[in-house]
PDB file of C-alpha atoms and ligand atoms in Angstrom:
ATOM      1  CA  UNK G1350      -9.953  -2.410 -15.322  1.00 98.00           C
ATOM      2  CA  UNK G1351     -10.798  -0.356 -12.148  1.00 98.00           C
ATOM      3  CA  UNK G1352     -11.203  -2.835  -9.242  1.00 98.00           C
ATOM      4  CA  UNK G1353     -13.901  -2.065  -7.196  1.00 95.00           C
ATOM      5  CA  UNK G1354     -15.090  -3.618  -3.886  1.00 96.00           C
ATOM      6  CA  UNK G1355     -13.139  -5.191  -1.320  1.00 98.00           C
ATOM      7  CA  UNK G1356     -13.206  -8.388  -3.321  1.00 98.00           C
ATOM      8  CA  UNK G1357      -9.736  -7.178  -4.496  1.00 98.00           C
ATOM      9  CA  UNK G1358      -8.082  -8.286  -1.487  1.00 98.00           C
ATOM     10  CA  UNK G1359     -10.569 -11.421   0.035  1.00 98.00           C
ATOM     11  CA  UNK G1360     -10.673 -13.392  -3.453  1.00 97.00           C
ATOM     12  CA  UNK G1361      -6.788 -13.154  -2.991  1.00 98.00           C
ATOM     13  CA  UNK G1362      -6.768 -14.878   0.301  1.00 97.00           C
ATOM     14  CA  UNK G1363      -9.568 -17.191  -1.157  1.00 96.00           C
ATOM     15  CA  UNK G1364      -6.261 -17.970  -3.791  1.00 96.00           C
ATOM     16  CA  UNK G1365      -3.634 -18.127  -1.219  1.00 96.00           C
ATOM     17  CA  UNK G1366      -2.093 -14.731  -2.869  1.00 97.00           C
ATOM     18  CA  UNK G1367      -1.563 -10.775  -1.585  1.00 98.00           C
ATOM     19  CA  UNK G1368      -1.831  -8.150  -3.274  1.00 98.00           C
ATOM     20  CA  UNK G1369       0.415  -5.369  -3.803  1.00 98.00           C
ATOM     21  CA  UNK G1370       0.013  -1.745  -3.363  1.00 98.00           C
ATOM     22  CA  UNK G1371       2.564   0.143  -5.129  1.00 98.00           C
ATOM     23  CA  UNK G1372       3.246   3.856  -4.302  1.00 98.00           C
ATOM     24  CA  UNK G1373       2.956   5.832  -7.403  1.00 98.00           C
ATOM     25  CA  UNK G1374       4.561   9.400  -7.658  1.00 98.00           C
ATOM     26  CA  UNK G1375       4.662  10.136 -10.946  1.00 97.00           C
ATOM     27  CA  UNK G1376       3.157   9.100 -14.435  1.00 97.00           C
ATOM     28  CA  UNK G1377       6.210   6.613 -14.540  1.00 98.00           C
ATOM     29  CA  UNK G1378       5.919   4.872 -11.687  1.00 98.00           C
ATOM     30  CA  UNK G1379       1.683   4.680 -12.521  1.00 98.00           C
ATOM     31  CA  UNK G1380       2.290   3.161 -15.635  1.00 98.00           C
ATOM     32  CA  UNK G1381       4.992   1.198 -13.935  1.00 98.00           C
ATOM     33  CA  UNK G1382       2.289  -0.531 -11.948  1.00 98.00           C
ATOM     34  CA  UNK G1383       0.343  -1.610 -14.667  1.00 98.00           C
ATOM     35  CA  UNK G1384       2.676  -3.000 -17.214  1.00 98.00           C
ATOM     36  CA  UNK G1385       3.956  -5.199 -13.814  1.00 98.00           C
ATOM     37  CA  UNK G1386       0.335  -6.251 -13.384  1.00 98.00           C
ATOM     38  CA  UNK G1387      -0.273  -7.224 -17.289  1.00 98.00           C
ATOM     39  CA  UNK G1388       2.852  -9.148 -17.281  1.00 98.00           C
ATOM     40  CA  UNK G1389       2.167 -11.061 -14.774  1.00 98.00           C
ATOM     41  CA  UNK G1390      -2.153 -10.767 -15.225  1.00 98.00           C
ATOM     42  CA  UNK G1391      -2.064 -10.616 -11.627  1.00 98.00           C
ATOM     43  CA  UNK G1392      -4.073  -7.717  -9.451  1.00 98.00           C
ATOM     44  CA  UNK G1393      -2.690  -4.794  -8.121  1.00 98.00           C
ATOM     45  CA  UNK G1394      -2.981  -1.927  -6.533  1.00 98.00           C
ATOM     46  CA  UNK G1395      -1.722   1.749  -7.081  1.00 98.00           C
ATOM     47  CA  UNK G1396      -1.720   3.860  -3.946  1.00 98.00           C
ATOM     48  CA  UNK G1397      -1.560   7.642  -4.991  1.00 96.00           C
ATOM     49  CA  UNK G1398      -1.300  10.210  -2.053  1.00 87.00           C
ATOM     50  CA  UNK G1399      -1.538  10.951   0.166  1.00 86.00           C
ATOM     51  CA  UNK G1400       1.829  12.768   0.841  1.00 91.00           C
ATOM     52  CA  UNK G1401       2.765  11.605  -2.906  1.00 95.00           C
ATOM     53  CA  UNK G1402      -0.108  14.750  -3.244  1.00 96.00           C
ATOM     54  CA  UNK G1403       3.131  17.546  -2.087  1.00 95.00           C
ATOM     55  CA  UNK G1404       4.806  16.650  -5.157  1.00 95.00           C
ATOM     56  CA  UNK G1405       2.328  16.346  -8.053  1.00 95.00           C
ATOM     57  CA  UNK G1406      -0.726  17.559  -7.048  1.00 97.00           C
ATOM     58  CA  UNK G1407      -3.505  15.424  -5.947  1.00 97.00           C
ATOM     59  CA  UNK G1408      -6.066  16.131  -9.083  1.00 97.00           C
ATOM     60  CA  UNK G1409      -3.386  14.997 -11.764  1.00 97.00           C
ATOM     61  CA  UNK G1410      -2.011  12.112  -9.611  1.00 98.00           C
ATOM     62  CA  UNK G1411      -5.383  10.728  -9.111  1.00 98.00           C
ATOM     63  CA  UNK G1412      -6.490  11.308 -12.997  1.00 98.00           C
ATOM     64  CA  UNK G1413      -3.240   9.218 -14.130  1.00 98.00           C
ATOM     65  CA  UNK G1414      -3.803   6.912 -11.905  1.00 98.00           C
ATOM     66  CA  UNK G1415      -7.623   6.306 -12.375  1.00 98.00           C
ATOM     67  CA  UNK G1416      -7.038   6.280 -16.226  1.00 98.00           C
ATOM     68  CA  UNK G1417      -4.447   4.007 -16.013  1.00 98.00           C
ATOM     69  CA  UNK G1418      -6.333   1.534 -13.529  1.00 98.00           C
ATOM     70  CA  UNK G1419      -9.449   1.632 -16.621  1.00 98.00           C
ATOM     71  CA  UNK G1420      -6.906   0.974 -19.142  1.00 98.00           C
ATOM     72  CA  UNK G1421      -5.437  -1.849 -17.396  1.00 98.00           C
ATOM     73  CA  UNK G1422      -6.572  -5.559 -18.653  1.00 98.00           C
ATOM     74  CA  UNK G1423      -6.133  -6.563 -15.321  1.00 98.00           C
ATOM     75  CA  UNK G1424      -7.758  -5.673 -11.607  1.00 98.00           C
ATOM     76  CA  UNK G1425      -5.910  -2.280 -10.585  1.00 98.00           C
ATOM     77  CA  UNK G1426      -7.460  -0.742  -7.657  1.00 98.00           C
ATOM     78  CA  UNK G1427      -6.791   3.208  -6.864  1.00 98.00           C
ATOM     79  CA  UNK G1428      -6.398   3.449  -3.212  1.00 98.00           C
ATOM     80  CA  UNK G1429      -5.762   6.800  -0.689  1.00 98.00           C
ATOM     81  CA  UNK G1430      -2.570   6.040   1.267  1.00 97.00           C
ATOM     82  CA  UNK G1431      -2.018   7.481   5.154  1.00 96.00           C
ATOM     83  CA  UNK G1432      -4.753   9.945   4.701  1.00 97.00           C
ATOM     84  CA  UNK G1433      -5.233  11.646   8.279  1.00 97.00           C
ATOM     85  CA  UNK G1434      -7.750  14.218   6.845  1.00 97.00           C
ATOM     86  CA  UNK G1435     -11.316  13.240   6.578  1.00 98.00           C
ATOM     87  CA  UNK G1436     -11.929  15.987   3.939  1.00 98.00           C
ATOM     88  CA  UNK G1437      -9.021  14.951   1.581  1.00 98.00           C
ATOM     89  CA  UNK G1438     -10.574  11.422   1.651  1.00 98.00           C
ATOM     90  CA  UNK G1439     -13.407  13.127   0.825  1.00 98.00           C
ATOM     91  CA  UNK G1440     -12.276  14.629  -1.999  1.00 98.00           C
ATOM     92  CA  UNK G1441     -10.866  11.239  -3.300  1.00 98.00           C
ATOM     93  CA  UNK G1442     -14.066   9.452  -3.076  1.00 98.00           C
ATOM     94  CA  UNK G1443     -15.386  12.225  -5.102  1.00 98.00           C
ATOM     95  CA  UNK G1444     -12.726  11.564  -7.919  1.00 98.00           C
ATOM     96  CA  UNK G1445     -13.077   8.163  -7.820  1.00 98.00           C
ATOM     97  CA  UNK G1446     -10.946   5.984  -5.608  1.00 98.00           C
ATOM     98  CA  UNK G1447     -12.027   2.283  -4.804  1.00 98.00           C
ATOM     99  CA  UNK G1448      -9.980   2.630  -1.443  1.00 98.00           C
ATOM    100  CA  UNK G1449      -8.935   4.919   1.098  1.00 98.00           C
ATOM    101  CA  UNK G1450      -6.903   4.499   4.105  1.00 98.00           C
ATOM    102  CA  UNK G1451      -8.073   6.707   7.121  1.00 98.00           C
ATOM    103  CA  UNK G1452      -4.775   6.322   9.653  1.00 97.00           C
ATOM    104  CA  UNK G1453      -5.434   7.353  12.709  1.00 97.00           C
ATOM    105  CA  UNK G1454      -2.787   5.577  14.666  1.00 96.00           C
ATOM    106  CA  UNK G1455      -1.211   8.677  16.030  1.00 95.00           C
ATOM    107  CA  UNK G1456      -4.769   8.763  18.172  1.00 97.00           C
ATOM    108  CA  UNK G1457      -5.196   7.274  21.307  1.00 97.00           C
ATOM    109  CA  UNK G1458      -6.723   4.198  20.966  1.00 97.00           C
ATOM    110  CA  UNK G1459     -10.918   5.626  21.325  1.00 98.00           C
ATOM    111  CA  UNK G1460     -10.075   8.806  19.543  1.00 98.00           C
ATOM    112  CA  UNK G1461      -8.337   6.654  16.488  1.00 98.00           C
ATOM    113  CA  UNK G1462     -12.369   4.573  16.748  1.00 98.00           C
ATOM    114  CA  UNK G1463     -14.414   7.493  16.707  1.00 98.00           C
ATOM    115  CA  UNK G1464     -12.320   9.260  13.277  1.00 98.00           C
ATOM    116  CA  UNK G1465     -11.966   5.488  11.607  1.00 98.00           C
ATOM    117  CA  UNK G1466     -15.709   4.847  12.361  1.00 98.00           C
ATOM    118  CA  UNK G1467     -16.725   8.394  11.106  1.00 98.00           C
ATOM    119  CA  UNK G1468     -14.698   7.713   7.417  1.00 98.00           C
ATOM    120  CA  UNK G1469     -15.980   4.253   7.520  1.00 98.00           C
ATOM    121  CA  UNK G1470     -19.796   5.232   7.490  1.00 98.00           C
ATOM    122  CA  UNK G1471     -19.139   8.078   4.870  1.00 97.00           C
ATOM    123  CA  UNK G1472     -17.084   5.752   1.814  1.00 98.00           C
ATOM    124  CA  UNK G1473     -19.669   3.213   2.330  1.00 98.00           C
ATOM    125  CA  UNK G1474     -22.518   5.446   1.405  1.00 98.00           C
ATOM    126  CA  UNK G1475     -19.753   5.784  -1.762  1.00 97.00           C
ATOM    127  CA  UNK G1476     -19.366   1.960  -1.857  1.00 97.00           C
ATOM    128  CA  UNK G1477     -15.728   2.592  -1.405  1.00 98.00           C
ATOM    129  CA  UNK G1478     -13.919   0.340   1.248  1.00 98.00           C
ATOM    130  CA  UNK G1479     -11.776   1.597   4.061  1.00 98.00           C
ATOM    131  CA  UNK G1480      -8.546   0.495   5.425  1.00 98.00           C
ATOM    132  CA  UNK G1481      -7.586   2.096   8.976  1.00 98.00           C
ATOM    133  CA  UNK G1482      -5.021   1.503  11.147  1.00 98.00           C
ATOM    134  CA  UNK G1483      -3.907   0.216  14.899  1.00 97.00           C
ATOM    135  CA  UNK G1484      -0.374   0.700  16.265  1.00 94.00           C
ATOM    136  CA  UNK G1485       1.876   3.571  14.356  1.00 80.00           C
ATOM    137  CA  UNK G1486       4.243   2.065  12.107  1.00 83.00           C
ATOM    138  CA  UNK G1487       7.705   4.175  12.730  1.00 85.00           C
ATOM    139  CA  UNK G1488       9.652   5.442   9.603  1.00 87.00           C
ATOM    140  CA  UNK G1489       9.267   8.228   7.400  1.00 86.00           C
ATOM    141  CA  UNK G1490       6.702   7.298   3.600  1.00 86.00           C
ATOM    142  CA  UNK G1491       8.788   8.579   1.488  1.00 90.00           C
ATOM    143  CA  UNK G1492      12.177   8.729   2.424  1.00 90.00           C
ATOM    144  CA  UNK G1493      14.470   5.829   4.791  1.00 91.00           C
ATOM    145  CA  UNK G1494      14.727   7.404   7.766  1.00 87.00           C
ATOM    146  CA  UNK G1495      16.887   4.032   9.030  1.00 83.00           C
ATOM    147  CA  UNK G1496      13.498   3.634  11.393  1.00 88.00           C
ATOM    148  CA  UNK G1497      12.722   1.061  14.543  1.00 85.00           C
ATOM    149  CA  UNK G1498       9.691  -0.765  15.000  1.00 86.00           C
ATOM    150  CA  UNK G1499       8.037   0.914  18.040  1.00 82.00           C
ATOM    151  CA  UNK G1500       5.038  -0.379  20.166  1.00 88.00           C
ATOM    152  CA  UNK G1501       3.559  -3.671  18.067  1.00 96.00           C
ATOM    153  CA  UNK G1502      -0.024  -3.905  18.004  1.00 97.00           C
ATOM    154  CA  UNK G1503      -2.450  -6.516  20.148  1.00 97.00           C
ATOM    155  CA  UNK G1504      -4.585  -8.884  19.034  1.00 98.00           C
ATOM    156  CA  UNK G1505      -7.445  -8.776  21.195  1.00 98.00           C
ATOM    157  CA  UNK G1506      -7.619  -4.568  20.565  1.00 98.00           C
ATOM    158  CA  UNK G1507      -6.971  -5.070  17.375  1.00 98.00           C
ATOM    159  CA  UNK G1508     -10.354  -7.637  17.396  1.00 98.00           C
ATOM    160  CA  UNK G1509     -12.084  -4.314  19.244  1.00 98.00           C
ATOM    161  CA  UNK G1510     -10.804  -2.010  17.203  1.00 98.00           C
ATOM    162  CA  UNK G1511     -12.301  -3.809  14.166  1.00 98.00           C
ATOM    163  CA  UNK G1512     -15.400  -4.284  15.781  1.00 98.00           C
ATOM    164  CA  UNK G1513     -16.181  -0.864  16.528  1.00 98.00           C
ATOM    165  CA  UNK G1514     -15.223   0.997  13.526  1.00 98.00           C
ATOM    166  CA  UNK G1515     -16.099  -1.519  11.294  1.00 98.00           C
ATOM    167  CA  UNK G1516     -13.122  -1.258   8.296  1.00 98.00           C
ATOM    168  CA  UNK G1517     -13.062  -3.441   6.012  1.00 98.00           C
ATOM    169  CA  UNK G1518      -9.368  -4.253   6.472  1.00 98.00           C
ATOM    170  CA  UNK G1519      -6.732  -3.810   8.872  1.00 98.00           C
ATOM    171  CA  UNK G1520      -3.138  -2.304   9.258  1.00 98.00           C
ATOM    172  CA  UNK G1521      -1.653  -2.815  12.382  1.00 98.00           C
ATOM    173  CA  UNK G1522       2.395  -2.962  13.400  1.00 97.00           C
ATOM    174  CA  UNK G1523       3.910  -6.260  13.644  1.00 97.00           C
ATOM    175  CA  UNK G1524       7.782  -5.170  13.250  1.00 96.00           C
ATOM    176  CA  UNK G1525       8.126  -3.669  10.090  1.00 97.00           C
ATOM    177  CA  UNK G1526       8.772   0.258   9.449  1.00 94.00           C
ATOM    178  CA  UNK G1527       8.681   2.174   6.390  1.00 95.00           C
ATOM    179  CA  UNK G1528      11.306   2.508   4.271  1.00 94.00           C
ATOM    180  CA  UNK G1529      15.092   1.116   4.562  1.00 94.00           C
ATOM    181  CA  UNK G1530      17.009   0.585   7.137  1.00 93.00           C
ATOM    182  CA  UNK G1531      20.626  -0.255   7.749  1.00 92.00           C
ATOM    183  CA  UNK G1532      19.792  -3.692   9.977  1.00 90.00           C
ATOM    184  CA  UNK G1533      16.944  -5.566   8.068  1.00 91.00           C
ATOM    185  CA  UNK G1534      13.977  -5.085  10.122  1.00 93.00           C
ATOM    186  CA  UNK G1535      11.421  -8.598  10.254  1.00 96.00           C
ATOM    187  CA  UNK G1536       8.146  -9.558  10.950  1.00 98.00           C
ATOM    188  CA  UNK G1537       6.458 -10.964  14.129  1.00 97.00           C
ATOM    189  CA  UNK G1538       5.140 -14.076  12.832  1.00 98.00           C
ATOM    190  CA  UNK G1539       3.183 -15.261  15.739  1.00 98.00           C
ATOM    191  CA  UNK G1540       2.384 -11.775  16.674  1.00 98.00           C
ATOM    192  CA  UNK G1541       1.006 -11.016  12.724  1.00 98.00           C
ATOM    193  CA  UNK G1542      -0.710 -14.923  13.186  1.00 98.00           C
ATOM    194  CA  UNK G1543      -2.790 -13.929  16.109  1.00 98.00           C
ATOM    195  CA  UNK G1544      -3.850 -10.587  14.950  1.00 98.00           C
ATOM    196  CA  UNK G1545      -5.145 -12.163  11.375  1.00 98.00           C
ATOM    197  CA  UNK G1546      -7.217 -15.119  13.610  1.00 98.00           C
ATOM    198  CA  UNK G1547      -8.546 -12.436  15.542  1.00 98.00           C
ATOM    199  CA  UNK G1548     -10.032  -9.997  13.402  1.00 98.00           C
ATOM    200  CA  UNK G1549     -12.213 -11.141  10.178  1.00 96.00           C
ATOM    201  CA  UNK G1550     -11.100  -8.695   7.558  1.00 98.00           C
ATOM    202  CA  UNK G1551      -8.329  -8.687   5.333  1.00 98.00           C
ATOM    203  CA  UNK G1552      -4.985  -7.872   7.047  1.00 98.00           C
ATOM    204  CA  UNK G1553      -2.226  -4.765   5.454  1.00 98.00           C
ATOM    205  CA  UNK G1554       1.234  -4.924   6.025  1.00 98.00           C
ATOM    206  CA  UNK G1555       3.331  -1.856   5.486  1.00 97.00           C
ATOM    207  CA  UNK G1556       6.427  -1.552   4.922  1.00 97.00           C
ATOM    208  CA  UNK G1557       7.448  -4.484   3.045  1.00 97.00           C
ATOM    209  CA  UNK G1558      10.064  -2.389   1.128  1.00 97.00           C
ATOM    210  CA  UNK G1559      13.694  -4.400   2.868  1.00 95.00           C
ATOM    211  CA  UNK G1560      11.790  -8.159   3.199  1.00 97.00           C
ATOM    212  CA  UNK G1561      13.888 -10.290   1.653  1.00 97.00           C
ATOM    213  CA  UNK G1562      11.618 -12.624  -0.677  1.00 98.00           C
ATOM    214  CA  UNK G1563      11.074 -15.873   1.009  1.00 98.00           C
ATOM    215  CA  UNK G1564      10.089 -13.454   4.221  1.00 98.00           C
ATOM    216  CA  UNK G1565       7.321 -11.589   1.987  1.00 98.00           C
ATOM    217  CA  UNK G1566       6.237 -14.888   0.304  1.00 98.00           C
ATOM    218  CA  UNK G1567       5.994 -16.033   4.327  1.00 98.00           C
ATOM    219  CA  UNK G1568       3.492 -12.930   5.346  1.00 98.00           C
ATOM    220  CA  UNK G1569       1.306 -13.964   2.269  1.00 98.00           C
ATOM    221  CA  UNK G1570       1.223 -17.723   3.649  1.00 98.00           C
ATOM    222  CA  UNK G1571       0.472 -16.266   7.083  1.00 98.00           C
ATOM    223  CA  UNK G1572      -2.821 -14.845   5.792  1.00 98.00           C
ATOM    224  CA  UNK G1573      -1.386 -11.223   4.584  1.00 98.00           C
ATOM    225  CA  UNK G1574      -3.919  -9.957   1.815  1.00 98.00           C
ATOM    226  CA  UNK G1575      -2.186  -6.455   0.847  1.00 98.00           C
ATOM    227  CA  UNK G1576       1.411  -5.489   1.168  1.00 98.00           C
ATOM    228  CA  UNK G1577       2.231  -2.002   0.880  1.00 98.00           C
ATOM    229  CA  UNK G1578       5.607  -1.331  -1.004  1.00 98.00           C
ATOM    230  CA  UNK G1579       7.447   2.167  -1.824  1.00 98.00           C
ATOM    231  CA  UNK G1580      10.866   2.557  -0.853  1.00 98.00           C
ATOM    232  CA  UNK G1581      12.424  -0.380  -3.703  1.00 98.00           C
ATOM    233  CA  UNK G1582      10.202   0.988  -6.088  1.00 98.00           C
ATOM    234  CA  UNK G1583      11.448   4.416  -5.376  1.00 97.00           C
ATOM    235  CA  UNK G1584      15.007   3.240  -5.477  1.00 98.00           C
ATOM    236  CA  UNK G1585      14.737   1.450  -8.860  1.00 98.00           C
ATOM    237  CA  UNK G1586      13.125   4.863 -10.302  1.00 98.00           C
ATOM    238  CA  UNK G1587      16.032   6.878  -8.751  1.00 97.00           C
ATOM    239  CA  UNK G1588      19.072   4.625  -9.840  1.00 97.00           C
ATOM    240  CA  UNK G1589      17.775   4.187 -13.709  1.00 96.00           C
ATOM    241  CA  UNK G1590      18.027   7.771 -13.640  1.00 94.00           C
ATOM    242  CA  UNK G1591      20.911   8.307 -11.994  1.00 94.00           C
ATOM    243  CA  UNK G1592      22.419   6.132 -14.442  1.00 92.00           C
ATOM    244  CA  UNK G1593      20.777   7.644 -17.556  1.00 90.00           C
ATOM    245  CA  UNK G1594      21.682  11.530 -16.526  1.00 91.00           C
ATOM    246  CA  UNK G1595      25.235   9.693 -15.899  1.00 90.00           C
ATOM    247  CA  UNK G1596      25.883   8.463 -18.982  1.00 85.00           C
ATOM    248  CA  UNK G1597      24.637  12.174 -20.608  1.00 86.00           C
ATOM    249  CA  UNK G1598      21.365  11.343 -22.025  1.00 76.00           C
ATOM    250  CA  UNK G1599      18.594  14.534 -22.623  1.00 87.00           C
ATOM    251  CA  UNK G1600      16.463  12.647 -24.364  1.00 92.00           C
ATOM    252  CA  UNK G1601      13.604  12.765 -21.726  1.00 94.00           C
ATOM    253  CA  UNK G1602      11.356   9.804 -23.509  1.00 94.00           C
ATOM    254  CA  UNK G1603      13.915   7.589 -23.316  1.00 93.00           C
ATOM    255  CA  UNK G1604      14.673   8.514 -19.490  1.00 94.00           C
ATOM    256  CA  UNK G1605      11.447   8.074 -18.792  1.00 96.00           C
ATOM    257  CA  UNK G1606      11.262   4.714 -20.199  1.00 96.00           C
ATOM    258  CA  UNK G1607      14.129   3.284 -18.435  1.00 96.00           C
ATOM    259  CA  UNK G1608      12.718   4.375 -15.217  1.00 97.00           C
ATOM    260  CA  UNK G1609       9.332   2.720 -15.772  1.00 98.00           C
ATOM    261  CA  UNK G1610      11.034  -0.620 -17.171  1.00 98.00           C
ATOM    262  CA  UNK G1611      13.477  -0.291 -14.003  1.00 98.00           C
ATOM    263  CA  UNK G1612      10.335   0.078 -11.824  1.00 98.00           C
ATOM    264  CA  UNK G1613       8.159  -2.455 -13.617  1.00 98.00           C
ATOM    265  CA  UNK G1614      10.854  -5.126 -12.915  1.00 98.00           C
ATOM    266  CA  UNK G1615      10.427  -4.408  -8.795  1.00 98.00           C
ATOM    267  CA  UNK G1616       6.980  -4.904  -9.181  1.00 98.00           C
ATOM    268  CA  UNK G1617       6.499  -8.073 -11.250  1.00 98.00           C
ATOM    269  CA  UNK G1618       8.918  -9.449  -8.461  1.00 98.00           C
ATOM    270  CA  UNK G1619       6.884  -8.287  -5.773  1.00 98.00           C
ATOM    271  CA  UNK G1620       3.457  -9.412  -7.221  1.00 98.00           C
ATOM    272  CA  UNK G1621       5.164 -13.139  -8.484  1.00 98.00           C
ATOM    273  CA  UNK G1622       6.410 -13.573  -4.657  1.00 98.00           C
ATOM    274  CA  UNK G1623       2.955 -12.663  -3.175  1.00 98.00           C
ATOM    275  CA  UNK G1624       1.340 -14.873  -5.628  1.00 98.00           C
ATOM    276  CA  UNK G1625       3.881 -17.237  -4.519  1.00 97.00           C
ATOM    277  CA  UNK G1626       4.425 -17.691  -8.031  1.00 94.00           C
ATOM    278  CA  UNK G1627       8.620 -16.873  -8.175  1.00 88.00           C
TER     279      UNK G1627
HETATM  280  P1  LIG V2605       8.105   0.766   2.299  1.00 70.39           P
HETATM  281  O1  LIG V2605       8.599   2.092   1.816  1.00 70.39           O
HETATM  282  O2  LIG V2605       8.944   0.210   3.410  1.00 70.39           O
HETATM  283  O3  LIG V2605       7.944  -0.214   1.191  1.00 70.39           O
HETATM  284  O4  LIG V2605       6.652   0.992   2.933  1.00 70.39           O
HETATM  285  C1  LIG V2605       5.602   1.389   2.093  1.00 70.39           C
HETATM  286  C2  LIG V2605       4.332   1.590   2.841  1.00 70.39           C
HETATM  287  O5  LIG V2605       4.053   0.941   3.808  1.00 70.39           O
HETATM  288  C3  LIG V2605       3.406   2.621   2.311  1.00 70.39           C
HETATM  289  O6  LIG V2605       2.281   2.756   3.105  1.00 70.39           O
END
């Protein structure tokens, strides 16, 4: 079922768990998502776009994804990655995402307020929650760009920053970057534990994709609610096709159904971990 409302991520702190928001690019990795979730009957969520938009189009990404959220016989929330465009948001409430995420961490800090606050008041009126963002997390979404965590965010602006825009939960940078890199990147624990005591929504960590698992079952413990992961996802739907073209297959179905099972095997491991359920 659709999961509406940012229930989604507080009744999983309520039950110790996070929740994970899966990148989706395709129909594959969409109904990727949702077997994982089934199998497991835990929540999840599928973030489509917004630069997953360049490749399939953002009307037929976001009808996939929305249909295969209802279908689900578990929570599945449909949420608006990195959108920096209050007009594509726009266009997303419209179609029927429970989430967007407005990042404006490229801003200086009162210019990233005033565009966070601004998105905040117009999904409301749509009773559709907001996630923004403090502190630019380095690294490229959809491709490992072998990254370095750059400027961390601080508590006490992250507090401010929460206060004044009024989100409804909170990505900031505490050491992780997207994608792969060559060293393993790792969290700030104390840095990531003074930011969650200091604001009062539900905190997002990016760039999980790398954590090894007792590191992501750690964030959850440290009050993480949602845990954004693309690059292993990505990697498992590349390889099974890799090895499928390799061994001379043209029998697309059957392609396509090794990369979803490949994929659907990330995920369940991801959303057992979070649930610290392994
Ligand atoms: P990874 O690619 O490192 O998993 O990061 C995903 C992410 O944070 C999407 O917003």
């Amino acid at each position: 079922m659709l999961a509406k409302g940012i229930e989604l991520l507080t009744d999983a702190r309520t039950e110790g768990r996070a929740v994970p928001a899966f990148t989706t690019y395709t129909l594959e990795s969409t109904r990727a998502i949702c077997e994982a979730a089934e199998r497991t009957g835990l929540p999840a969520m599928i973030a489509a776009g917004s630069s997953s938009f360049r490749g399939a189009g953002r009307e037929g990404l976001a009808a996939a994804a929305l249909a295969a959220a209802e279908a689900a016989r578990v929570p599945v929330g449909v949420h608006l990655d990195h959108s920096t465009d209050p007009d594509e948001i726009a266009a997303c409430i419209e179609l029927g995402y429970t989430s967007v995420m407005i990042d404006g961490s490229r801003l200086p800090f009162d210019e990233n307020v005033e565009l966070t606050r601004a998105v905040v008041e117009r999904a409301h009126a749509h009773g559709v929650w907001v996630e923004g963002e403090l502190g630019g997390l380095a690294g490229d979404e959809d491709s490992s760009s072998d990254a370095v965590a750059g400027d961390l965010t601080d508590p006490r602006q992250a507090a401010e920053f929460v206060d004044r825009t009024g989100v409804d939960a909170l990505a900031a940078a505490v050491g992780t970057v997207h994608g792969f890199t060559a060293v393993p990147v790792h969290v700030d624990f104390e840095r990531l534990r003074a930011i969650v005591a200091a604001v009062d929504v539900p905190f997002v960590l990016h760039g999980a994709s790398g954590l090894d698992d007792d590191e992501l079952a750690a964030t959850a413990a440290a009050g993480v609610a949602k845990v954004n992961v693309n690059a292993e996802l990505r990697r498992a739907y590349l390889e099974a096709l890799r090895d499928a073209l390799d061994g001379g297959g043209d029998d697309v179905p059957r392609l396509q159904g090794r990369a979803i099972a490949a994929m659907a095997d990330v995920a369940e491991a991801k959303l057992r971990v979070l649930a610290g359920r392994r």
